[in-house]
Amino acid sequence: MTTSPMTSFVLSGGGSRGAYEIGVWKALQELDVRFSMVTGTSVGALNAAAIAQGDFELAENLWKELETSNVFDLKLDETLPDSIKTLTAAKQIFQEFLKQGGVDCGRLKKLLEQYLNEDAIRKSPLALGLVTTELPTLKPRYLWKEEIPQGQLIDYLLASCALFPAIQPYEIDGIRYIDGAFNDNMPIKMAIDQGAKQVIAVYMDAPGVVRPYKKFTQMADIRLIQCFWNLGSLLLFDRDHARQNIRLGYLDTMRSYEVYDGYAYAFPKGTVLSAGKQYYSNFAEKMRLFGFRGPNHRLPGLNDLSYTVMKKRISNRISSPVSVQGFVLDGLECSAEIFGLDFCKLYTLPILNERLKEASQQVVLPPALESMNIWQEKGAAAISDALELADRRIRTIYLAKVINDCLAKQRAFNLLPVAALMTDEFCAALYLSFAGIVQ
């Protein structure tokens, strides 16, 4: 796939989450999606420079070797558990702020000098832009590589990612700079002002000023790529997390270009449609047994609890349409999430079902739930009360068994109150029941 030459790749800041953007770049290369310019802020500026240099393996290897102690001048034991390492790093960074106004980035500068070649970047056909912020005025500086004096490219990259107060302001020619995220953490407008008509923007949910990208959609076609999952700490660099985030960036991009199905998990194209055809036949009739109303499951009145369930489902999986296929996708992904399946893998339907069956068979229901009679007068209320404090896996398995019972007896049972409170578990239970994973 080849795009217009006026396409820009826009990279947001995000500290140690930046490996995600390398995964996006990897997918774009495989898809042959081409762009003529790349702009970035903070770590996005560092990645933008690596992309302009054009050596993917070098950039990937850099991220896979990064540890907090070789980025910042901190005495940190990299073998510590993440939670302890995060607290230790935060404490040391705070101490450095009190001593000298933030962590020194001398080690990071040495890394960039080792991995980035300024001459190669300047000769690259890709236009390269970055954002930094002047002190004390907090004035934004939008700079293209041609505007940066020879020999100072790495300095301005460091100025773009000086995340004050954690990192010291970076001084160039008597002017102090801090992170570009204080002004524009995802420089879409910078690319558009340079003539971009198509924008591939990556957002890593990091602190900073982000201009609402939708206001620019009349000026350019914008594809936003972001992750459902937490990409980790901003300042804790870790090789394992970097590898995971590279993979997530790759999968999210493949989903964005509809090579894979899914929103939070990845499935071969056509998996959702196949699961719907196999397991969700007579869906509207089945759902009426559980209290849902309306032809073809259109949204009912605002006071109907089924609207609440629908609304929650849409907010949880924003890409899902209001249709049976939306429930199918929720069923696949909520089941996988609740039972802790690895979100970095690509799952075929048979493998997904096998993994879900293995995981569900490890769940033991409490005796109180096993013996509960749902057909009593206060059955639905009792179920809600009993499940409220239960583990999510127990909730899901039990609801699947209730759904099985209703379907076997063809007897109506209002599950809307439970579904409204536990929407993910309800959608997962539907899938486990319909697919025969829970008997």
Short mmCIF file of C-alpha atoms in Angstrom, two decimals:
data_model
loop_
_atom_site.label_atom_id
_atom_site.label_comp_id
_atom_site.label_asym_id
_atom_site.label_seq_id
_atom_site.Cartn_x
_atom_site.Cartn_y
_atom_site.Cartn_z
CA MET A 1 0.00 0.00 0.00
CA THR A 2 1.48 3.37 -1.01
CA THR A 3 0.12 6.72 0.17
CA SER A 4 0.40 10.24 -1.16
CA PRO A 5 3.83 11.86 -0.86
CA MET A 6 2.22 14.43 1.45
CA THR A 7 1.84 11.99 4.33
CA SER A 8 3.35 12.67 7.74
CA PHE A 9 4.19 10.33 10.61
CA VAL A 10 3.57 12.19 13.91
CA LEU A 11 5.01 10.81 17.15
CA SER A 12 3.93 11.89 20.62
CA GLY A 13 6.03 11.97 23.76
CA GLY A 14 5.81 9.21 26.34
CA GLY A 15 9.21 8.59 27.89
CA SER A 16 10.04 4.91 28.21
CA ARG A 17 6.79 4.04 26.42
CA GLY A 18 8.46 5.18 23.20
CA ALA A 19 9.29 1.63 22.10
CA TYR A 20 5.62 1.46 21.08
CA GLU A 21 6.34 3.88 18.22
CA ILE A 22 9.08 1.62 16.91
CA GLY A 23 6.47 -1.16 16.67
CA VAL A 24 4.20 1.17 14.69
CA TRP A 25 7.08 1.97 12.34
CA LYS A 26 7.77 -1.75 11.86
CA ALA A 27 4.16 -2.39 10.82
CA LEU A 28 4.10 0.59 8.46
CA GLN A 29 7.19 -0.78 6.72
CA GLU A 30 5.59 -4.19 6.27
CA LEU A 31 2.44 -2.54 4.91
CA ASP A 32 4.53 -0.33 2.59
CA VAL A 33 2.90 2.79 4.00
CA ARG A 34 5.17 5.63 2.97
CA PHE A 35 5.46 9.13 4.39
CA SER A 36 7.50 12.17 3.42
CA MET A 37 7.89 13.81 6.82
CA VAL A 38 8.08 12.84 10.47
CA THR A 39 7.47 15.11 13.46
CA GLY A 40 7.87 14.32 17.12
CA THR A 41 7.93 15.64 20.66
CA SER A 42 10.13 14.41 23.51
CA VAL A 43 10.85 10.70 23.02
CA GLY A 44 8.79 11.02 19.84
CA ALA A 45 11.44 13.42 18.56
CA LEU A 46 14.18 10.87 19.32
CA ASN A 47 12.24 8.20 17.45
CA ALA A 48 11.54 10.62 14.60
CA ALA A 49 15.28 11.19 14.19
CA ALA A 50 15.90 7.43 14.15
CA ILE A 51 13.19 7.02 11.52
CA ALA A 52 14.68 9.80 9.40
CA GLN A 53 18.03 7.99 9.65
CA GLY A 54 16.24 4.97 8.18
CA ASP A 55 17.94 2.16 10.11
CA PHE A 56 15.11 0.19 11.71
CA GLU A 57 17.29 -2.58 13.17
CA LEU A 58 19.54 -0.03 14.87
CA ALA A 59 16.55 1.74 16.45
CA GLU A 60 14.96 -1.53 17.54
CA ASN A 61 18.21 -2.77 19.06
CA LEU A 62 18.62 0.49 20.96
CA TRP A 63 15.22 0.13 22.59
CA LYS A 64 15.76 -3.52 23.38
CA GLU A 65 18.97 -2.68 25.24
CA LEU A 66 17.76 0.34 27.22
CA GLU A 67 17.66 0.25 31.01
CA THR A 68 16.95 3.18 33.31
CA SER A 69 20.52 3.15 34.64
CA ASN A 70 22.05 3.56 31.17
CA VAL A 71 19.70 6.42 30.27
CA PHE A 72 19.95 8.44 33.49
CA ASP A 73 22.76 8.87 36.00
CA LEU A 74 21.01 6.82 38.69
CA LYS A 75 22.28 4.00 40.89
CA LEU A 76 19.50 1.56 40.21
CA ASP A 77 19.48 -2.21 40.61
CA GLU A 78 17.85 -3.39 37.37
CA THR A 79 17.14 -6.83 38.88
CA LEU A 80 14.60 -5.42 41.34
CA PRO A 81 10.87 -6.11 40.83
CA ASP A 82 9.16 -3.39 38.79
CA SER A 83 7.18 -1.95 41.71
CA ILE A 84 10.27 -1.56 43.91
CA LYS A 85 12.39 -0.33 41.00
CA THR A 86 9.79 2.33 40.17
CA LEU A 87 9.71 3.62 43.74
CA THR A 88 13.50 3.57 43.99
CA ALA A 89 13.87 5.47 40.71
CA ALA A 90 11.23 8.03 41.76
CA LYS A 91 13.03 8.61 45.06
CA GLN A 92 16.39 9.09 43.35
CA ILE A 93 14.92 11.42 40.73
CA PHE A 94 13.36 13.54 43.48
CA GLN A 95 16.69 13.68 45.28
CA GLU A 96 18.41 14.79 42.05
CA PHE A 97 15.81 17.52 41.63
CA LEU A 98 16.54 18.82 45.12
CA LYS A 99 20.31 18.66 44.52
CA GLN A 100 20.63 19.99 40.97
CA GLY A 101 17.20 20.69 39.53
CA GLY A 102 16.64 17.29 37.95
CA VAL A 103 18.47 14.28 36.54
CA ASP A 104 21.38 14.96 34.22
CA CYS A 105 20.95 13.52 30.70
CA GLY A 106 24.65 13.00 29.99
CA ARG A 107 24.25 9.23 29.64
CA LEU A 108 21.36 9.66 27.23
CA LYS A 109 23.43 12.05 25.16
CA LYS A 110 26.20 9.45 24.86
CA LEU A 111 23.66 6.85 23.72
CA LEU A 112 22.26 9.17 21.07
CA GLU A 113 25.75 10.01 19.83
CA GLN A 114 26.40 6.28 19.54
CA TYR A 115 23.20 5.41 17.67
CA LEU A 116 22.28 8.55 15.69
CA ASN A 117 24.21 9.86 12.69
CA GLU A 118 23.49 13.55 12.18
CA ASP A 119 24.84 13.59 8.62
CA ALA A 120 22.64 10.64 7.61
CA ILE A 121 19.60 12.30 9.17
CA ARG A 122 20.25 15.58 7.39
CA LYS A 123 20.71 13.81 4.04
CA SER A 124 17.50 11.78 4.52
CA PRO A 125 14.68 12.59 2.08
CA LEU A 126 12.33 12.65 5.09
CA ALA A 127 11.55 16.06 6.52
CA LEU A 128 12.19 15.98 10.28
CA GLY A 129 10.53 18.29 12.78
CA LEU A 130 10.64 18.52 16.57
CA VAL A 131 9.14 20.59 19.38
CA THR A 132 10.79 22.01 22.47
CA THR A 133 9.92 24.73 25.01
CA GLU A 134 11.98 27.78 25.95
CA LEU A 135 12.52 28.91 29.53
CA PRO A 136 11.44 31.07 31.25
CA THR A 137 8.84 32.21 28.71
CA LEU A 138 7.46 28.69 27.99
CA LYS A 139 7.44 29.70 24.34
CA PRO A 140 7.16 26.73 21.95
CA ARG A 141 9.92 26.17 19.43
CA TYR A 142 8.91 24.23 16.31
CA LEU A 143 12.09 23.35 14.44
CA TRP A 144 12.73 21.53 11.17
CA LYS A 145 16.13 19.95 10.74
CA GLU A 146 17.22 22.68 8.30
CA GLU A 147 16.67 25.27 11.05
CA ILE A 148 18.95 23.48 13.52
CA PRO A 149 22.63 24.52 13.33
CA GLN A 150 25.06 21.87 12.12
CA GLY A 151 26.38 19.76 14.96
CA GLN A 152 23.49 20.60 17.30
CA LEU A 153 20.82 18.13 16.21
CA ILE A 154 21.33 15.84 19.22
CA ASP A 155 21.31 18.87 21.52
CA TYR A 156 17.89 19.94 20.26
CA LEU A 157 16.61 16.38 20.51
CA LEU A 158 17.67 16.38 24.18
CA ALA A 159 16.02 19.78 24.62
CA SER A 160 12.79 18.31 23.28
CA CYS A 161 12.78 15.53 25.87
CA ALA A 162 13.97 17.42 28.97
CA LEU A 163 10.97 16.41 31.10
CA PHE A 164 11.29 18.97 33.86
CA PRO A 165 11.29 18.66 36.88
CA ALA A 166 12.42 15.01 36.55
CA ILE A 167 15.12 15.99 34.03
CA GLN A 168 17.20 19.15 34.13
CA PRO A 169 16.47 21.89 31.59
CA TYR A 170 18.83 21.57 28.63
CA GLU A 171 20.89 24.64 27.70
CA ILE A 172 21.86 25.52 24.13
CA ASP A 173 23.68 28.77 23.30
CA GLY A 174 22.66 30.33 26.60
CA ILE A 175 18.97 29.42 26.28
CA ARG A 176 17.40 26.80 28.53
CA TYR A 177 14.82 24.40 27.14
CA ILE A 178 12.39 21.88 28.61
CA ASP A 179 10.21 19.16 27.13
CA GLY A 180 8.14 20.05 24.09
CA ALA A 181 5.17 18.35 25.74
CA PHE A 182 4.63 21.53 27.77
CA ASN A 183 3.28 23.02 24.53
CA ASP A 184 2.44 20.30 22.00
CA ASN A 185 2.88 16.62 22.80
CA MET A 186 1.58 15.40 19.44
CA PRO A 187 2.61 17.91 16.74
CA ILE A 188 -0.02 17.21 14.11
CA LYS A 189 -0.51 20.88 13.26
CA MET A 190 3.23 21.26 12.63
CA ALA A 191 2.99 18.60 9.92
CA ILE A 192 -0.18 20.07 8.42
CA ASP A 193 1.39 23.54 8.27
CA GLN A 194 4.22 21.96 6.29
CA GLY A 195 1.73 20.60 3.75
CA ALA A 196 0.76 17.17 5.04
CA LYS A 197 -2.62 16.01 3.74
CA GLN A 198 -2.53 12.61 5.44
CA VAL A 199 -1.33 12.11 9.01
CA ILE A 200 -0.50 8.91 10.88
CA ALA A 201 -0.37 10.03 14.52
CA VAL A 202 0.76 7.93 17.48
CA TYR A 203 -0.46 8.84 20.97
CA MET A 204 0.95 7.13 24.06
CA ASP A 205 -1.32 8.64 26.73
CA ALA A 206 1.45 10.60 28.44
CA PRO A 207 1.28 13.90 30.36
CA GLY A 208 1.49 17.00 28.23
CA VAL A 209 -0.55 19.41 26.14
CA VAL A 210 -2.34 17.57 23.35
CA ARG A 211 -4.36 19.63 20.92
CA PRO A 212 -7.68 17.94 20.06
CA TYR A 213 -6.80 16.21 16.83
CA LYS A 214 -10.39 16.24 15.55
CA LYS A 215 -10.17 20.00 14.99
CA PHE A 216 -7.57 19.28 12.28
CA THR A 217 -9.60 16.67 10.40
CA GLN A 218 -10.90 19.28 7.95
CA MET A 219 -7.31 20.06 6.97
CA ALA A 220 -5.98 16.50 6.67
CA ASP A 221 -7.00 12.86 6.92
CA ILE A 222 -5.83 11.75 10.36
CA ARG A 223 -5.30 8.16 11.47
CA LEU A 224 -4.74 7.97 15.23
CA ILE A 225 -2.96 4.92 16.61
CA GLN A 226 -3.03 4.33 20.36
CA CYS A 227 -3.03 1.40 22.75
CA PHE A 228 -5.82 -0.10 24.84
CA TRP A 229 -3.27 -1.40 27.34
CA ASN A 230 -1.13 0.48 29.86
CA LEU A 231 2.30 0.98 28.27
CA GLY A 232 4.05 1.33 31.62
CA SER A 233 5.99 3.93 33.56
CA LEU A 234 7.24 7.08 31.84
CA LEU A 235 10.72 7.07 33.36
CA LEU A 236 11.40 3.39 33.98
CA PHE A 237 13.24 1.96 30.99
CA ASP A 238 13.17 -1.83 30.86
CA ARG A 239 14.12 -4.27 28.10
CA ASP A 240 11.18 -6.60 28.64
CA HIS A 241 8.68 -3.74 28.61
CA ALA A 242 10.33 -2.32 25.50
CA ARG A 243 9.92 -5.63 23.66
CA GLN A 244 6.29 -5.82 24.77
CA ASN A 245 5.56 -2.26 23.68
CA ILE A 246 7.18 -2.79 20.28
CA ARG A 247 4.87 -5.74 19.79
CA LEU A 248 1.82 -3.75 20.91
CA GLY A 249 2.63 -0.92 18.52
CA TYR A 250 2.93 -3.43 15.70
CA LEU A 251 -0.38 -5.14 16.51
CA ASP A 252 -2.29 -1.88 16.99
CA THR A 253 -1.11 -0.64 13.61
CA MET A 254 -2.10 -3.88 11.90
CA ARG A 255 -5.54 -3.56 13.50
CA SER A 256 -5.78 0.08 12.44
CA TYR A 257 -5.17 -0.92 8.82
CA GLU A 258 -7.65 -3.81 9.20
CA VAL A 259 -5.08 -6.51 8.60
CA TYR A 260 -6.16 -8.03 11.92
CA ASP A 261 -9.49 -8.05 13.72
CA GLY A 262 -9.77 -6.77 17.25
CA TYR A 263 -9.52 -3.72 19.45
CA ALA A 264 -7.52 -4.85 22.50
CA TYR A 265 -6.50 -8.31 21.23
CA ALA A 266 -5.46 -9.38 17.74
CA PHE A 267 -7.16 -12.01 15.59
CA PRO A 268 -6.71 -12.95 11.93
CA LYS A 269 -8.98 -10.96 9.63
CA GLY A 270 -12.46 -12.50 9.53
CA THR A 271 -12.32 -14.03 13.02
CA VAL A 272 -15.11 -11.85 14.44
CA LEU A 273 -17.37 -12.60 11.48
CA SER A 274 -16.61 -16.31 11.75
CA ALA A 275 -17.34 -16.39 15.50
CA GLY A 276 -20.60 -14.56 14.92
CA LYS A 277 -21.74 -17.04 12.30
CA GLN A 278 -20.76 -20.03 14.43
CA TYR A 279 -22.00 -18.98 17.85
CA TYR A 280 -24.40 -16.03 17.71
CA SER A 281 -27.28 -17.39 15.64
CA ASN A 282 -30.76 -16.27 16.75
CA PHE A 283 -29.05 -13.64 18.86
CA ALA A 284 -32.05 -11.33 19.33
CA GLU A 285 -34.29 -14.19 20.45
CA LYS A 286 -31.70 -15.39 22.95
CA MET A 287 -31.18 -11.89 24.34
CA ARG A 288 -34.91 -11.40 24.90
CA LEU A 289 -34.71 -14.27 27.40
CA PHE A 290 -32.34 -12.09 29.44
CA GLY A 291 -34.47 -8.92 29.34
CA PHE A 292 -33.17 -7.14 26.25
CA ARG A 293 -35.82 -5.68 23.97
CA GLY A 294 -36.02 -4.13 20.52
CA PRO A 295 -35.88 -5.49 16.96
CA ASN A 296 -32.34 -6.41 15.93
CA HIS A 297 -31.10 -4.93 19.19
CA ARG A 298 -31.44 -1.32 18.32
CA LEU A 299 -30.99 1.01 21.24
CA PRO A 300 -34.21 1.14 23.26
CA GLY A 301 -35.46 4.03 25.41
CA LEU A 302 -33.08 5.87 27.69
CA ASN A 303 -34.74 4.46 30.79
CA ASP A 304 -34.21 0.89 29.71
CA LEU A 305 -31.33 -0.88 31.44
CA SER A 306 -30.40 -2.49 28.17
CA TYR A 307 -29.41 0.99 26.96
CA THR A 308 -26.99 1.21 29.88
CA VAL A 309 -25.42 -2.09 28.89
CA MET A 310 -25.14 -1.01 25.26
CA LYS A 311 -23.65 2.35 26.23
CA LYS A 312 -21.03 0.71 28.46
CA ARG A 313 -20.16 -1.76 25.73
CA ILE A 314 -19.63 1.03 23.21
CA SER A 315 -17.44 3.01 25.62
CA ASN A 316 -15.36 -0.07 26.46
CA ARG A 317 -14.82 -1.05 22.84
CA ILE A 318 -15.24 2.17 20.92
CA SER A 319 -14.62 0.52 17.56
CA SER A 320 -17.51 -1.91 17.99
CA PRO A 321 -20.67 -1.10 16.06
CA VAL A 322 -24.06 -1.33 17.73
CA SER A 323 -24.70 -4.75 16.29
CA VAL A 324 -24.32 -8.46 16.90
CA GLN A 325 -20.73 -8.20 15.65
CA GLY A 326 -20.04 -5.69 18.41
CA PHE A 327 -21.18 -8.21 21.00
CA VAL A 328 -19.07 -10.88 19.31
CA LEU A 329 -15.93 -8.73 19.53
CA ASP A 330 -16.69 -7.91 23.16
CA GLY A 331 -17.22 -11.57 23.89
CA LEU A 332 -13.86 -12.54 22.43
CA GLU A 333 -11.90 -9.74 24.02
CA CYS A 334 -13.59 -9.52 27.42
CA SER A 335 -13.14 -13.28 27.83
CA ALA A 336 -9.47 -13.05 26.91
CA GLU A 337 -8.89 -10.11 29.24
CA ILE A 338 -10.74 -11.56 32.22
CA PHE A 339 -8.89 -14.87 31.99
CA GLY A 340 -5.51 -13.18 31.55
CA LEU A 341 -4.58 -14.24 28.04
CA ASP A 342 -1.40 -12.72 26.63
CA PHE A 343 -2.38 -9.57 24.69
CA CYS A 344 0.83 -9.66 22.63
CA LYS A 345 -0.17 -12.79 20.72
CA LEU A 346 -2.23 -13.32 17.58
CA TYR A 347 -5.10 -15.74 18.30
CA THR A 348 -6.99 -17.88 15.83
CA LEU A 349 -10.49 -18.81 16.97
CA PRO A 350 -9.66 -22.47 17.79
CA ILE A 351 -6.58 -21.48 19.79
CA LEU A 352 -8.49 -18.76 21.64
CA ASN A 353 -11.23 -21.21 22.59
CA GLU A 354 -8.68 -23.76 23.72
CA ARG A 355 -6.91 -21.24 25.94
CA LEU A 356 -10.20 -20.00 27.38
CA LYS A 357 -11.31 -23.55 28.13
CA GLU A 358 -8.04 -24.30 29.90
CA ALA A 359 -8.32 -21.14 31.98
CA SER A 360 -12.00 -21.54 32.81
CA GLN A 361 -11.51 -25.11 34.02
CA GLN A 362 -9.20 -23.77 36.72
CA VAL A 363 -12.01 -21.71 38.26
CA VAL A 364 -13.92 -23.22 41.18
CA LEU A 365 -17.26 -21.65 42.07
CA PRO A 366 -17.99 -21.00 45.75
CA PRO A 367 -20.57 -23.40 47.27
CA ALA A 368 -22.98 -20.50 47.85
CA LEU A 369 -23.16 -19.83 44.13
CA GLU A 370 -23.26 -23.49 43.15
CA SER A 371 -26.33 -24.03 45.33
CA MET A 372 -28.17 -20.81 44.44
CA ASN A 373 -31.63 -21.22 42.86
CA ILE A 374 -31.95 -18.50 40.23
CA TRP A 375 -35.65 -19.21 39.73
CA GLN A 376 -36.61 -17.93 43.13
CA GLU A 377 -38.54 -14.68 43.34
CA LYS A 378 -35.47 -12.61 44.22
CA GLY A 379 -33.07 -14.57 42.04
CA ALA A 380 -31.63 -11.66 40.01
CA ALA A 381 -31.11 -9.48 43.08
CA ALA A 382 -29.48 -12.36 44.94
CA ILE A 383 -27.15 -13.03 42.00
CA SER A 384 -26.07 -9.37 41.88
CA ASP A 385 -25.36 -9.35 45.61
CA ALA A 386 -23.48 -12.65 45.50
CA LEU A 387 -21.36 -11.71 42.49
CA GLU A 388 -20.51 -8.18 43.57
CA LEU A 389 -17.61 -9.26 45.77
CA ALA A 390 -16.56 -12.24 43.67
CA ASP A 391 -13.51 -12.56 41.45
CA ARG A 392 -14.15 -11.50 37.82
CA ARG A 393 -13.50 -15.03 36.59
CA ILE A 394 -16.03 -16.45 39.04
CA ARG A 395 -18.60 -13.87 37.95
CA THR A 396 -18.06 -14.77 34.30
CA ILE A 397 -18.24 -18.54 34.78
CA TYR A 398 -21.33 -18.30 36.94
CA LEU A 399 -23.13 -16.00 34.50
CA ALA A 400 -22.27 -18.38 31.67
CA LYS A 401 -23.86 -21.22 33.62
CA VAL A 402 -26.98 -19.10 34.25
CA ILE A 403 -27.18 -18.32 30.53
CA ASN A 404 -26.81 -22.03 29.74
CA ASP A 405 -29.65 -22.84 32.13
CA CYS A 406 -31.95 -20.24 30.58
CA LEU A 407 -31.20 -21.43 27.05
CA ALA A 408 -31.65 -25.11 27.95
CA LYS A 409 -35.04 -24.46 29.58
CA GLN A 410 -36.01 -21.67 27.18
CA ARG A 411 -37.11 -19.81 30.26
CA ALA A 412 -36.82 -16.04 30.60
CA PHE A 413 -34.67 -14.57 33.34
CA ASN A 414 -33.95 -10.84 33.61
CA LEU A 415 -30.16 -10.42 33.65
CA LEU A 416 -30.22 -6.71 32.80
CA PRO A 417 -29.44 -5.52 36.35
CA VAL A 418 -26.41 -7.82 36.45
CA ALA A 419 -25.37 -6.92 32.89
CA ALA A 420 -25.55 -3.21 33.64
CA LEU A 421 -23.26 -3.58 36.66
CA MET A 422 -20.90 -6.17 35.18
CA THR A 423 -20.97 -5.47 31.46
CA ASP A 424 -17.60 -7.03 30.56
CA GLU A 425 -18.33 -10.18 32.54
CA PHE A 426 -21.76 -10.45 30.94
CA CYS A 427 -20.40 -10.11 27.39
CA ALA A 428 -17.70 -12.66 28.17
CA ALA A 429 -20.25 -15.04 29.68
CA LEU A 430 -22.37 -14.83 26.53
CA TYR A 431 -19.40 -15.93 24.45
CA LEU A 432 -18.34 -18.73 26.81
CA SER A 433 -21.91 -20.03 26.79
CA PHE A 434 -22.62 -19.68 23.08
CA ALA A 435 -19.26 -21.21 22.11
CA GLY A 436 -19.77 -24.15 24.48
CA ILE A 437 -16.60 -23.34 26.42
CA VAL A 438 -18.47 -23.42 29.73
CA GLN A 439 -20.94 -26.28 30.08
#
